[in-house]
Amino acid sequence: MSGCVFCKIAAGEIPAKIIKKGDGILAFADLNPQAPTHLLIIPTIHIGSLNDAKDPQLLGTLLAFARDLAKEQKLDTRGYRVVVNTNPDGGQTVFHLHLHLLGGRPMEWPPG
Ligand code: 5GP
Ligand code: ZN
């Protein structure tokens, strides 16, 4: 989708530190990391938010991709957090579906 920053990253039109590529999935480093490891996992097709994700198989694939990536980043034993902010109250600022993978420090609960 024109104007979408994550579509532009998926198309290679703006730079990002790409960490892992899958079939229709991309993981890259967050520009403003909130933890020692902070990666974003996106579908390469434009889906605005979790509300717009009609394909449960894609959602499962994204989650499994995040889990595999966490293991590759050696976060699996100590632990990590996967977050999907959705719409304004959820704290979503980029309206292209993405999973945050956060790790490398203890996470707090409840989140802010
Ligand atoms: P949200 O607030 O929508 O859940 O998360 C959006 C995330 O995208 C934020 O953590 C923000 O730092 C990150 N972000 C925004 N613009 C860019 C960008 O151009 N490149 C990268 N790598 N991350 C971005
Ligand atoms: Zn997009």
mmCIF file of C-alpha atoms and ligand atoms in Angstrom:
data_model
loop_
_atom_site.group_PDB
_atom_site.id
_atom_site.type_symbol
_atom_site.label_atom_id
_atom_site.label_comp_id
_atom_site.label_asym_id
_atom_site.label_seq_id
_atom_site.Cartn_x
_atom_site.Cartn_y
_atom_site.Cartn_z
ATOM 1 C CA MET A 1 0.000 0.000 0.000
ATOM 2 C CA SER A 2 1.487 3.339 -1.031
ATOM 3 C CA GLY A 3 2.455 5.475 1.930
ATOM 4 C CA CYS A 4 2.789 2.529 4.305
ATOM 5 C CA VAL A 5 6.242 2.465 5.865
ATOM 6 C CA PHE A 6 6.249 -1.312 6.441
ATOM 7 C CA CYS A 7 5.142 -1.979 2.847
ATOM 8 C CA LYS A 8 8.104 0.156 1.785
ATOM 9 C CA ILE A 9 10.454 -1.865 4.001
ATOM 10 C CA ALA A 10 8.993 -5.100 2.548
ATOM 11 C CA ALA A 11 9.585 -3.744 -0.966
ATOM 12 C CA GLY A 12 13.156 -2.677 -0.122
ATOM 13 C CA GLU A 13 12.269 0.957 -0.809
ATOM 14 C CA ILE A 14 13.437 2.154 2.605
ATOM 15 C CA PRO A 15 16.261 0.542 4.556
ATOM 16 C CA ALA A 16 15.836 -1.675 7.588
ATOM 17 C CA LYS A 17 18.048 -4.176 9.369
ATOM 18 C CA ILE A 18 16.513 -7.368 7.988
ATOM 19 C CA ILE A 19 16.908 -10.290 10.394
ATOM 20 C CA LYS A 20 14.940 -13.117 8.752
ATOM 21 C CA LYS A 21 12.854 -13.708 5.646
ATOM 22 C CA GLY A 22 10.108 -16.273 5.269
ATOM 23 C CA ASP A 23 7.397 -17.053 2.746
ATOM 24 C CA GLY A 24 5.429 -13.802 2.762
ATOM 25 C CA ILE A 25 6.940 -12.812 6.119
ATOM 26 C CA LEU A 26 9.768 -10.492 7.077
ATOM 27 C CA ALA A 27 11.482 -9.739 10.391
ATOM 28 C CA PHE A 28 13.544 -6.614 10.946
ATOM 29 C CA ALA A 29 14.940 -4.585 13.829
ATOM 30 C CA ASP A 30 12.723 -1.930 15.401
ATOM 31 C CA LEU A 31 14.051 1.593 14.786
ATOM 32 C CA ASN A 32 13.404 2.560 18.412
ATOM 33 C CA PRO A 33 14.156 -0.599 20.433
ATOM 34 C CA GLN A 34 12.442 -1.048 23.800
ATOM 35 C CA ALA A 35 14.568 -4.046 24.833
ATOM 36 C CA PRO A 36 18.043 -5.427 23.975
ATOM 37 C CA THR A 37 16.288 -7.496 21.286
ATOM 38 C CA HIS A 38 13.318 -5.787 19.660
ATOM 39 C CA LEU A 39 12.287 -7.190 16.302
ATOM 40 C CA LEU A 40 9.180 -6.640 14.182
ATOM 41 C CA ILE A 41 7.569 -9.465 12.227
ATOM 42 C CA ILE A 42 5.281 -8.494 9.358
ATOM 43 C CA PRO A 43 3.342 -10.109 6.545
ATOM 44 C CA THR A 44 4.760 -8.697 3.303
ATOM 45 C CA ILE A 45 1.207 -8.043 2.049
ATOM 46 C CA HIS A 46 -0.549 -5.040 3.547
ATOM 47 C CA ILE A 47 -2.942 -5.876 6.388
ATOM 48 C CA GLY A 48 -3.841 -2.831 8.453
ATOM 49 C CA SER A 49 -4.199 -4.426 11.869
ATOM 50 C CA LEU A 50 -5.145 -7.621 13.676
ATOM 51 C CA ASN A 51 -8.770 -6.575 13.133
ATOM 52 C CA ASP A 52 -8.243 -6.858 9.374
ATOM 53 C CA ALA A 53 -6.438 -10.215 9.420
ATOM 54 C CA LYS A 54 -8.958 -12.614 7.903
ATOM 55 C CA ASP A 55 -6.641 -15.611 7.446
ATOM 56 C CA PRO A 56 -6.134 -17.594 10.680
ATOM 57 C CA GLN A 57 -3.432 -19.674 8.987
ATOM 58 C CA LEU A 58 -1.392 -16.539 8.333
ATOM 59 C CA LEU A 59 -1.773 -15.519 11.981
ATOM 60 C CA GLY A 60 -0.549 -18.935 13.093
ATOM 61 C CA THR A 61 2.378 -18.733 10.683
ATOM 62 C CA LEU A 62 3.346 -15.295 12.002
ATOM 63 C CA LEU A 63 3.254 -16.550 15.593
ATOM 64 C CA ALA A 64 5.302 -19.652 14.781
ATOM 65 C CA PHE A 65 7.774 -17.441 12.900
ATOM 66 C CA ALA A 66 8.134 -15.244 16.006
ATOM 67 C CA ARG A 67 8.663 -18.348 18.178
ATOM 68 C CA ASP A 68 11.337 -19.719 15.815
ATOM 69 C CA LEU A 69 13.034 -16.330 15.645
ATOM 70 C CA ALA A 70 13.068 -16.100 19.446
ATOM 71 C CA LYS A 71 14.831 -19.469 19.552
ATOM 72 C CA GLU A 72 17.357 -18.372 16.916
ATOM 73 C CA GLN A 73 18.011 -15.242 18.955
ATOM 74 C CA LYS A 74 18.591 -17.517 21.985
ATOM 75 C CA LEU A 75 15.719 -15.929 23.880
ATOM 76 C CA ASP A 76 13.657 -19.091 24.324
ATOM 77 C CA THR A 77 15.045 -20.303 27.656
ATOM 78 C CA ARG A 78 15.085 -16.993 29.529
ATOM 79 C CA GLY A 79 11.899 -15.908 27.805
ATOM 80 C CA TYR A 80 10.530 -13.146 25.659
ATOM 81 C CA ARG A 81 7.332 -11.304 24.848
ATOM 82 C CA VAL A 82 5.325 -11.167 21.625
ATOM 83 C CA VAL A 83 2.987 -8.184 21.354
ATOM 84 C CA VAL A 84 0.401 -7.117 18.787
ATOM 85 C CA ASN A 85 -0.716 -3.556 19.472
ATOM 86 C CA THR A 86 -4.090 -2.951 17.844
ATOM 87 C CA ASN A 87 -5.657 0.435 17.120
ATOM 88 C CA PRO A 88 -5.235 3.538 19.313
ATOM 89 C CA ASP A 89 -6.020 2.091 22.742
ATOM 90 C CA GLY A 90 -3.677 -0.804 21.949
ATOM 91 C CA GLY A 91 -0.883 1.639 21.187
ATOM 92 C CA GLN A 92 -0.664 0.885 17.462
ATOM 93 C CA THR A 93 1.166 3.609 15.565
ATOM 94 C CA VAL A 94 2.001 1.855 12.273
ATOM 95 C CA PHE A 95 -1.111 0.500 10.572
ATOM 96 C CA HIS A 96 0.440 -2.541 8.933
ATOM 97 C CA LEU A 97 0.001 -5.690 11.036
ATOM 98 C CA HIS A 98 3.155 -6.526 12.984
ATOM 99 C CA LEU A 99 4.269 -8.621 15.913
ATOM 100 C CA HIS A 100 6.828 -7.171 18.311
ATOM 101 C CA LEU A 101 9.360 -9.709 19.595
ATOM 102 C CA LEU A 102 10.966 -8.304 22.743
ATOM 103 C CA GLY A 103 13.638 -9.984 24.838
ATOM 104 C CA GLY A 104 16.970 -9.706 26.590
ATOM 105 C CA ARG A 105 15.573 -8.215 29.791
ATOM 106 C CA PRO A 106 12.812 -9.110 32.255
ATOM 107 C CA MET A 107 9.447 -7.753 31.108
ATOM 108 C CA GLU A 108 7.043 -6.090 33.490
ATOM 109 C CA TRP A 109 3.349 -6.715 34.022
ATOM 110 C CA PRO A 110 0.975 -4.986 33.651
ATOM 111 C CA PRO A 111 2.333 -3.206 30.570
ATOM 112 C CA GLY A 112 2.019 0.575 30.490
HETATM 113 P P1 5GP B 1 3.267 -0.013 17.047
HETATM 114 O O1 5GP B 1 3.344 1.186 17.942
HETATM 115 O O2 5GP B 1 2.455 0.285 15.805
HETATM 116 O O3 5GP B 1 2.862 -1.287 17.717
HETATM 117 O O4 5GP B 1 4.750 -0.302 16.599
HETATM 118 C C1 5GP B 1 5.373 0.342 15.518
HETATM 119 C C2 5GP B 1 6.842 0.149 15.696
HETATM 120 O O5 5GP B 1 7.463 0.446 14.470
HETATM 121 C C3 5GP B 1 7.470 1.048 16.754
HETATM 122 O O6 5GP B 1 8.100 0.255 17.746
HETATM 123 C C4 5GP B 1 8.457 1.898 15.968
HETATM 124 O O7 5GP B 1 9.657 2.122 16.678
HETATM 125 C C5 5GP B 1 8.684 1.076 14.713
HETATM 126 N N1 5GP B 1 8.975 1.842 13.519
HETATM 127 C C6 5GP B 1 8.301 2.932 13.067
HETATM 128 N N2 5GP B 1 8.821 3.349 11.898
HETATM 129 C C7 5GP B 1 9.842 2.499 11.618
HETATM 130 C C8 5GP B 1 10.769 2.423 10.528
HETATM 131 O O8 5GP B 1 10.758 3.213 9.578
HETATM 132 N N3 5GP B 1 11.693 1.428 10.570
HETATM 133 C C9 5GP B 1 11.726 0.511 11.601
HETATM 134 N N4 5GP B 1 12.695 -0.417 11.548
HETATM 135 N N5 5GP B 1 10.869 0.564 12.641
HETATM 136 C C10 5GP B 1 9.939 1.544 12.639
HETATM 137 ZN ZN ZN B 2 1.635 -1.849 4.596
#
